[in-house]
PDB file of C-alpha atoms in Angstrom:
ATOM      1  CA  UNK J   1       0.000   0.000   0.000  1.00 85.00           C
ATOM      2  CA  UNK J   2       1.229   3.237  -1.022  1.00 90.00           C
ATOM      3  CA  UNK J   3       2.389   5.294   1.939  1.00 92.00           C
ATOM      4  CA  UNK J   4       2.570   8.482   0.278  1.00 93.00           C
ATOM      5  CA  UNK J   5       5.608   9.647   2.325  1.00 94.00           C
ATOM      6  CA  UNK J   6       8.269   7.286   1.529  1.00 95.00           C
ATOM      7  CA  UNK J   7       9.930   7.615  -1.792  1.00 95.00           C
ATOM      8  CA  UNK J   8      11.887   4.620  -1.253  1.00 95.00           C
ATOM      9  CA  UNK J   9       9.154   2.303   0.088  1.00 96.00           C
ATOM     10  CA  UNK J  10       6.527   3.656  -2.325  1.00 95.00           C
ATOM     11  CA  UNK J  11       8.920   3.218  -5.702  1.00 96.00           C
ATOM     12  CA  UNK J  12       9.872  -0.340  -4.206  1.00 95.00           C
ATOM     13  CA  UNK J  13       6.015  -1.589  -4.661  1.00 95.00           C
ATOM     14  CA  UNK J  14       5.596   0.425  -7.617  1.00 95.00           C
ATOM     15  CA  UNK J  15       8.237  -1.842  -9.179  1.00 96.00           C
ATOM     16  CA  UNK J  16       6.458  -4.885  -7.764  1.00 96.00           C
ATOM     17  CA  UNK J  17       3.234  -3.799  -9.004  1.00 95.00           C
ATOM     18  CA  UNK J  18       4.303  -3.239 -12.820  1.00 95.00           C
ATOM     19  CA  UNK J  19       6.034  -6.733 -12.600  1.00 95.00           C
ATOM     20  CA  UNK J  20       2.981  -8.148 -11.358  1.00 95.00           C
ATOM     21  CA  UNK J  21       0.722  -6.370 -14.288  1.00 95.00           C
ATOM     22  CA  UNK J  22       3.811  -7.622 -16.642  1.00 94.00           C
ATOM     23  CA  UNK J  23       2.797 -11.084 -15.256  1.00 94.00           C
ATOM     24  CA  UNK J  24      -0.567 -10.851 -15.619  1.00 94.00           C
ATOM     25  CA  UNK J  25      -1.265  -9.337 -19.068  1.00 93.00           C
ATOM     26  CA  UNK J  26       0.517 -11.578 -21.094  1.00 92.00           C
ATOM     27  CA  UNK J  27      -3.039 -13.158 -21.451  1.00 91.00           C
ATOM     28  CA  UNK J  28      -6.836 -11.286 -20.659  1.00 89.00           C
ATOM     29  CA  UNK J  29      -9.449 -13.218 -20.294  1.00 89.00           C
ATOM     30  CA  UNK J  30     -11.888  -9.894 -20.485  1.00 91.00           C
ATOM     31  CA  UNK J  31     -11.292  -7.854 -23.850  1.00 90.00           C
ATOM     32  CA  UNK J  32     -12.784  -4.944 -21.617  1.00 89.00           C
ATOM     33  CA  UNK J  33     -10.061  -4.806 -19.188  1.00 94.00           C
ATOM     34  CA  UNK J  34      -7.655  -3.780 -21.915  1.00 94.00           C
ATOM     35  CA  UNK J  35      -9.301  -0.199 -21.107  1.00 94.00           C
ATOM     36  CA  UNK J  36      -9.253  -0.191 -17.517  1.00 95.00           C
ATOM     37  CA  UNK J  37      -5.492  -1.252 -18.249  1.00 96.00           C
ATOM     38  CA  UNK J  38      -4.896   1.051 -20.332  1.00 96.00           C
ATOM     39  CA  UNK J  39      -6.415   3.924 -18.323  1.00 96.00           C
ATOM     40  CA  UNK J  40      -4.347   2.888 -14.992  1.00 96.00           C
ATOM     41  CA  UNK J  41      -1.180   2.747 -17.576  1.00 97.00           C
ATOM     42  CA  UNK J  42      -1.734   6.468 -18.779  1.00 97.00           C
ATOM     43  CA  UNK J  43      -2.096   7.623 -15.051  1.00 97.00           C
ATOM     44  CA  UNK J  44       0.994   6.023 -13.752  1.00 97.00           C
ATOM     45  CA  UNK J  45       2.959   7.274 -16.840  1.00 97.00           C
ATOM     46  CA  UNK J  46       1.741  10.676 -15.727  1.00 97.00           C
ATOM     47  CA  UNK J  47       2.840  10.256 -12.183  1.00 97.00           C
ATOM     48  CA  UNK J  48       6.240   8.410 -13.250  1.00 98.00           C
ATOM     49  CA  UNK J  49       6.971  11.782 -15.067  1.00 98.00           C
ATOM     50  CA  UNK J  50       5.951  13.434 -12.009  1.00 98.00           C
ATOM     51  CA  UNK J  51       7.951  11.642  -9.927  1.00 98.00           C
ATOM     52  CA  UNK J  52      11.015  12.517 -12.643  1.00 98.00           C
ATOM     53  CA  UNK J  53      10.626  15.811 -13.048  1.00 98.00           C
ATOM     54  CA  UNK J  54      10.403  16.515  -8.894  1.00 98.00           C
ATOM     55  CA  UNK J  55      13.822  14.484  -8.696  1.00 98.00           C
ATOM     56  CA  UNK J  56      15.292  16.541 -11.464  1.00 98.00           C
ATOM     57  CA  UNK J  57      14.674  19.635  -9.075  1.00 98.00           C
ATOM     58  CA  UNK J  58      15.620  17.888  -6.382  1.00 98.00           C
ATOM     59  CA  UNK J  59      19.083  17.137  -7.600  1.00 98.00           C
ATOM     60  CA  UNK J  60      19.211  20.854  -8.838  1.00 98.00           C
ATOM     61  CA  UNK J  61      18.255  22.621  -5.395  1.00 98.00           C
ATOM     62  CA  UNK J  62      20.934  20.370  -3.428  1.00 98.00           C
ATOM     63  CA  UNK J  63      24.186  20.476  -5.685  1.00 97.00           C
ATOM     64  CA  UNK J  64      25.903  22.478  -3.228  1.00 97.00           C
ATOM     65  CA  UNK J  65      26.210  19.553  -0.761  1.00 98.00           C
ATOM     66  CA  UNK J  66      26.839  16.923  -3.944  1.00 98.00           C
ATOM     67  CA  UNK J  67      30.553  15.493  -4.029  1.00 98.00           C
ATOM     68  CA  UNK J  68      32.340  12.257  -5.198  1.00 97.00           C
ATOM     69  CA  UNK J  69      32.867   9.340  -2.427  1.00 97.00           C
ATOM     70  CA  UNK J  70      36.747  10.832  -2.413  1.00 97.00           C
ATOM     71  CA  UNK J  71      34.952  14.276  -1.360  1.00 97.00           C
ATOM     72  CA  UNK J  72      35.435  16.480  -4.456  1.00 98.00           C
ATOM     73  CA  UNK J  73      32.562  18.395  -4.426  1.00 98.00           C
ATOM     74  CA  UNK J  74      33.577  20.203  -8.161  1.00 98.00           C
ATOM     75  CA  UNK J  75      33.070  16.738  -9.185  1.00 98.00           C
ATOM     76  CA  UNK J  76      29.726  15.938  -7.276  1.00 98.00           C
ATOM     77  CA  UNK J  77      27.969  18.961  -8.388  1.00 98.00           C
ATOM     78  CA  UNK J  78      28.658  18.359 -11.905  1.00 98.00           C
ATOM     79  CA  UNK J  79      27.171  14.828 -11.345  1.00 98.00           C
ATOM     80  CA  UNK J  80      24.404  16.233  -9.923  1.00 98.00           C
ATOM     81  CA  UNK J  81      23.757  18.331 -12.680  1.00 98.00           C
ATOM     82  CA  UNK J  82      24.144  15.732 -15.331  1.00 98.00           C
ATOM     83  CA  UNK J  83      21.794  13.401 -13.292  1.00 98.00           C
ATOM     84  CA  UNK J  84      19.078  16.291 -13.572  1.00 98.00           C
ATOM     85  CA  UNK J  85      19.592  17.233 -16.896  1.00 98.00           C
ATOM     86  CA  UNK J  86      19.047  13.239 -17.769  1.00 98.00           C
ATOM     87  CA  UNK J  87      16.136  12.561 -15.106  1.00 98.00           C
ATOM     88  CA  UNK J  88      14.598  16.029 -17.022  1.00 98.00           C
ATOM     89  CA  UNK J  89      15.614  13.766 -20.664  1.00 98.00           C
ATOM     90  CA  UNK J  90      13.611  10.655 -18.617  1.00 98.00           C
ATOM     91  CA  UNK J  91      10.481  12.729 -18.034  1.00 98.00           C
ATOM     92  CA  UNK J  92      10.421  14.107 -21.772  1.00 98.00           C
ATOM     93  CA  UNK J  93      10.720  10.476 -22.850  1.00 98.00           C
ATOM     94  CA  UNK J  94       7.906   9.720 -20.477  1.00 98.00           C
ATOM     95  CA  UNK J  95       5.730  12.883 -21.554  1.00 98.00           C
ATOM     96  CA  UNK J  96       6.096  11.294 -25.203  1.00 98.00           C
ATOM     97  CA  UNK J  97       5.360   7.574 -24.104  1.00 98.00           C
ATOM     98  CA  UNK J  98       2.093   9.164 -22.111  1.00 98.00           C
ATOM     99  CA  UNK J  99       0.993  11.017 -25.608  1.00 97.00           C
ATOM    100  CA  UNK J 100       1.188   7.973 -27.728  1.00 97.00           C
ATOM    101  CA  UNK J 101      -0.380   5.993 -24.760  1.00 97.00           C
ATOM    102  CA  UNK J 102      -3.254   7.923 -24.852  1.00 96.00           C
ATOM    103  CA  UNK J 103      -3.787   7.478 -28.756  1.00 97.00           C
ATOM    104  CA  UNK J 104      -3.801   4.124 -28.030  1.00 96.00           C
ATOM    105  CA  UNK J 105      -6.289   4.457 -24.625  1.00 96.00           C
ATOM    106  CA  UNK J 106      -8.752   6.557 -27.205  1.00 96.00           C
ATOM    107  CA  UNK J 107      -8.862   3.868 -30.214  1.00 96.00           C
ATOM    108  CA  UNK J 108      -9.175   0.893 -27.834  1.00 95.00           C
ATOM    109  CA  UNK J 109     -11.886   3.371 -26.168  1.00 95.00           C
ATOM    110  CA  UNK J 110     -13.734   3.239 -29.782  1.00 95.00           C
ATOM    111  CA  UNK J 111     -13.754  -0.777 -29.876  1.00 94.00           C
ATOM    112  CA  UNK J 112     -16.879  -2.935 -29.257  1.00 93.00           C
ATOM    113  CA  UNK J 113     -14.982  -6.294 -28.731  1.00 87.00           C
ATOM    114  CA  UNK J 114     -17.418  -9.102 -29.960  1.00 86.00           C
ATOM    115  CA  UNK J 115     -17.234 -12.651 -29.621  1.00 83.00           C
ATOM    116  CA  UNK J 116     -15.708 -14.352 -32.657  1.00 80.00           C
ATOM    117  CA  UNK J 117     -16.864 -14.187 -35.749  1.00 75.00           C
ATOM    118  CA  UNK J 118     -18.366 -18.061 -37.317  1.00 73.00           C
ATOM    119  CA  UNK J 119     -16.618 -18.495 -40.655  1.00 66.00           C
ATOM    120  CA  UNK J 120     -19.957 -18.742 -43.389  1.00 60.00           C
ATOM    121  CA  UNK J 121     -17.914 -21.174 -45.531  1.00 53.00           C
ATOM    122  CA  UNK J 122     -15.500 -23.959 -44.466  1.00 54.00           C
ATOM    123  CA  UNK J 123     -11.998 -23.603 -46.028  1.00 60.00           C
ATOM    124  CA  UNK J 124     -13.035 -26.643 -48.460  1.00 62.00           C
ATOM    125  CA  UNK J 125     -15.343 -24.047 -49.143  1.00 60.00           C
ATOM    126  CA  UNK J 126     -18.872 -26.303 -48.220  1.00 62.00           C
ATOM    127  CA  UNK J 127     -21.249 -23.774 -46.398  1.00 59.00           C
ATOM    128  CA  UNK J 128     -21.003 -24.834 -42.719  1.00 59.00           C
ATOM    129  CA  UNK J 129     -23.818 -26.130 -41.062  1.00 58.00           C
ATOM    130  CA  UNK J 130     -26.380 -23.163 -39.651  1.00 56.00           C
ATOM    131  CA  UNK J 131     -27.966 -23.456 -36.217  1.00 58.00           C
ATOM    132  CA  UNK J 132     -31.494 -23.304 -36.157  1.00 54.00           C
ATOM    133  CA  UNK J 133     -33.214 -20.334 -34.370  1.00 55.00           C
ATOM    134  CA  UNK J 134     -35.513 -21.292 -31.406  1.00 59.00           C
ATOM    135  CA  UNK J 135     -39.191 -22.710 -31.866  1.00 57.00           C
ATOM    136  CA  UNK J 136     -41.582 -19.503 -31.224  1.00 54.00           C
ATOM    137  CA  UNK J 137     -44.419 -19.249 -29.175  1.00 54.00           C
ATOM    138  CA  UNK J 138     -46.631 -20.944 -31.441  1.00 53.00           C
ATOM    139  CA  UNK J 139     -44.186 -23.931 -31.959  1.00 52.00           C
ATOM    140  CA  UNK J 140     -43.280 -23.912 -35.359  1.00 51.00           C
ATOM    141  CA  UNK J 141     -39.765 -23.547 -36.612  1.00 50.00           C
ATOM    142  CA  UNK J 142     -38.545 -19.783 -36.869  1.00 49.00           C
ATOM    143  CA  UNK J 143     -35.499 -20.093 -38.869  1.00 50.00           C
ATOM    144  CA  UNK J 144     -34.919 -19.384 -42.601  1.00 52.00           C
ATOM    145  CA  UNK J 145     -35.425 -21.509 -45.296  1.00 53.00           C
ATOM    146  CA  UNK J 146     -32.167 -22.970 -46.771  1.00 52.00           C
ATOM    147  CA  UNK J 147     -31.377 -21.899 -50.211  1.00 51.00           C
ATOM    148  CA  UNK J 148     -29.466 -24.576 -52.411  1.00 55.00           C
ATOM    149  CA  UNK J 149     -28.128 -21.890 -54.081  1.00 52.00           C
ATOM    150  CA  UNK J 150     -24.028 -22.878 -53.553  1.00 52.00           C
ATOM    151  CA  UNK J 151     -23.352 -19.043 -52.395  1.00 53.00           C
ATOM    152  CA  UNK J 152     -25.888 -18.976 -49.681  1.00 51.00           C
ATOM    153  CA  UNK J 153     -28.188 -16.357 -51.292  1.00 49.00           C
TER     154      UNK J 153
END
């Protein structure tokens, strides 16, 4: 659970929590769930470039204290610039993944998933067998009449 207050603790289980939706959507049993997915995908990318951005500034307000493990502190600010000027790179990246993301969130959005289609012809192409639609009320036999016309009209 999220603690809201702990960088470290909170970017451990977000790491466990992508693994775990790496895990899981390799297959979906509910075509639906690809846009509840996809939804919780675009709002973590936006938080991940959140999260980016605010160490970027981070790493820009403290340079003064950065230095190497030998103590040069000429050398530690400079990493500390370099690591925000990438984490700011990161979050661009992240902006861009989020954009194309949510091109993909709005066609999926547009998709009626249906169950599989029934092929009309078999490959030997012999018109499969139909099903027969249920008796009515009256108890006679509702569905069409078969043609023996070979295309089915």
């Amino acid at each position: 659970m999220a603690t809201f207050d702990t960088p470290a603790v909170d970017a451990d289980e977000a790491v466990e929590a992508l693994r775990g939706l790496a895990h899981a959507s390799r297959v979906l049993t509910d075509p639906g769930d690809t846009y509840r997915v996809l939804g919780s995908l675009s709002a973590a990318l936006a938080s991940l470039q959140q999260s980016l951005d605010q160490l970027a500034d981070w790493h820009d307000r403290n340079t003064d204290y950065a230095a190497t493990d030998d103590g040069d502190r000429q050398a530690g600010r400079r990493d500390a610039v370099a690591a925000s000027e990438y984490l700011r790179d990161a979050a661009g990246r992240v902006q861009q993944a989020h954009g194309a993301l949510n091109e993909a969130f709005n066609h999926n959005g547009r998709i009626a998933w249906q169950p599989p289609a029934t092929p009309a012809h078999r490959d030997d192409g012999r018109r499969q067998p139909g099903r027969l639609a249920p008796a009515s009320a009256f108890g006679t036999d509702t569905a069409p009449s078969r043609s023996t016309d070979p295309l089915g009209r």
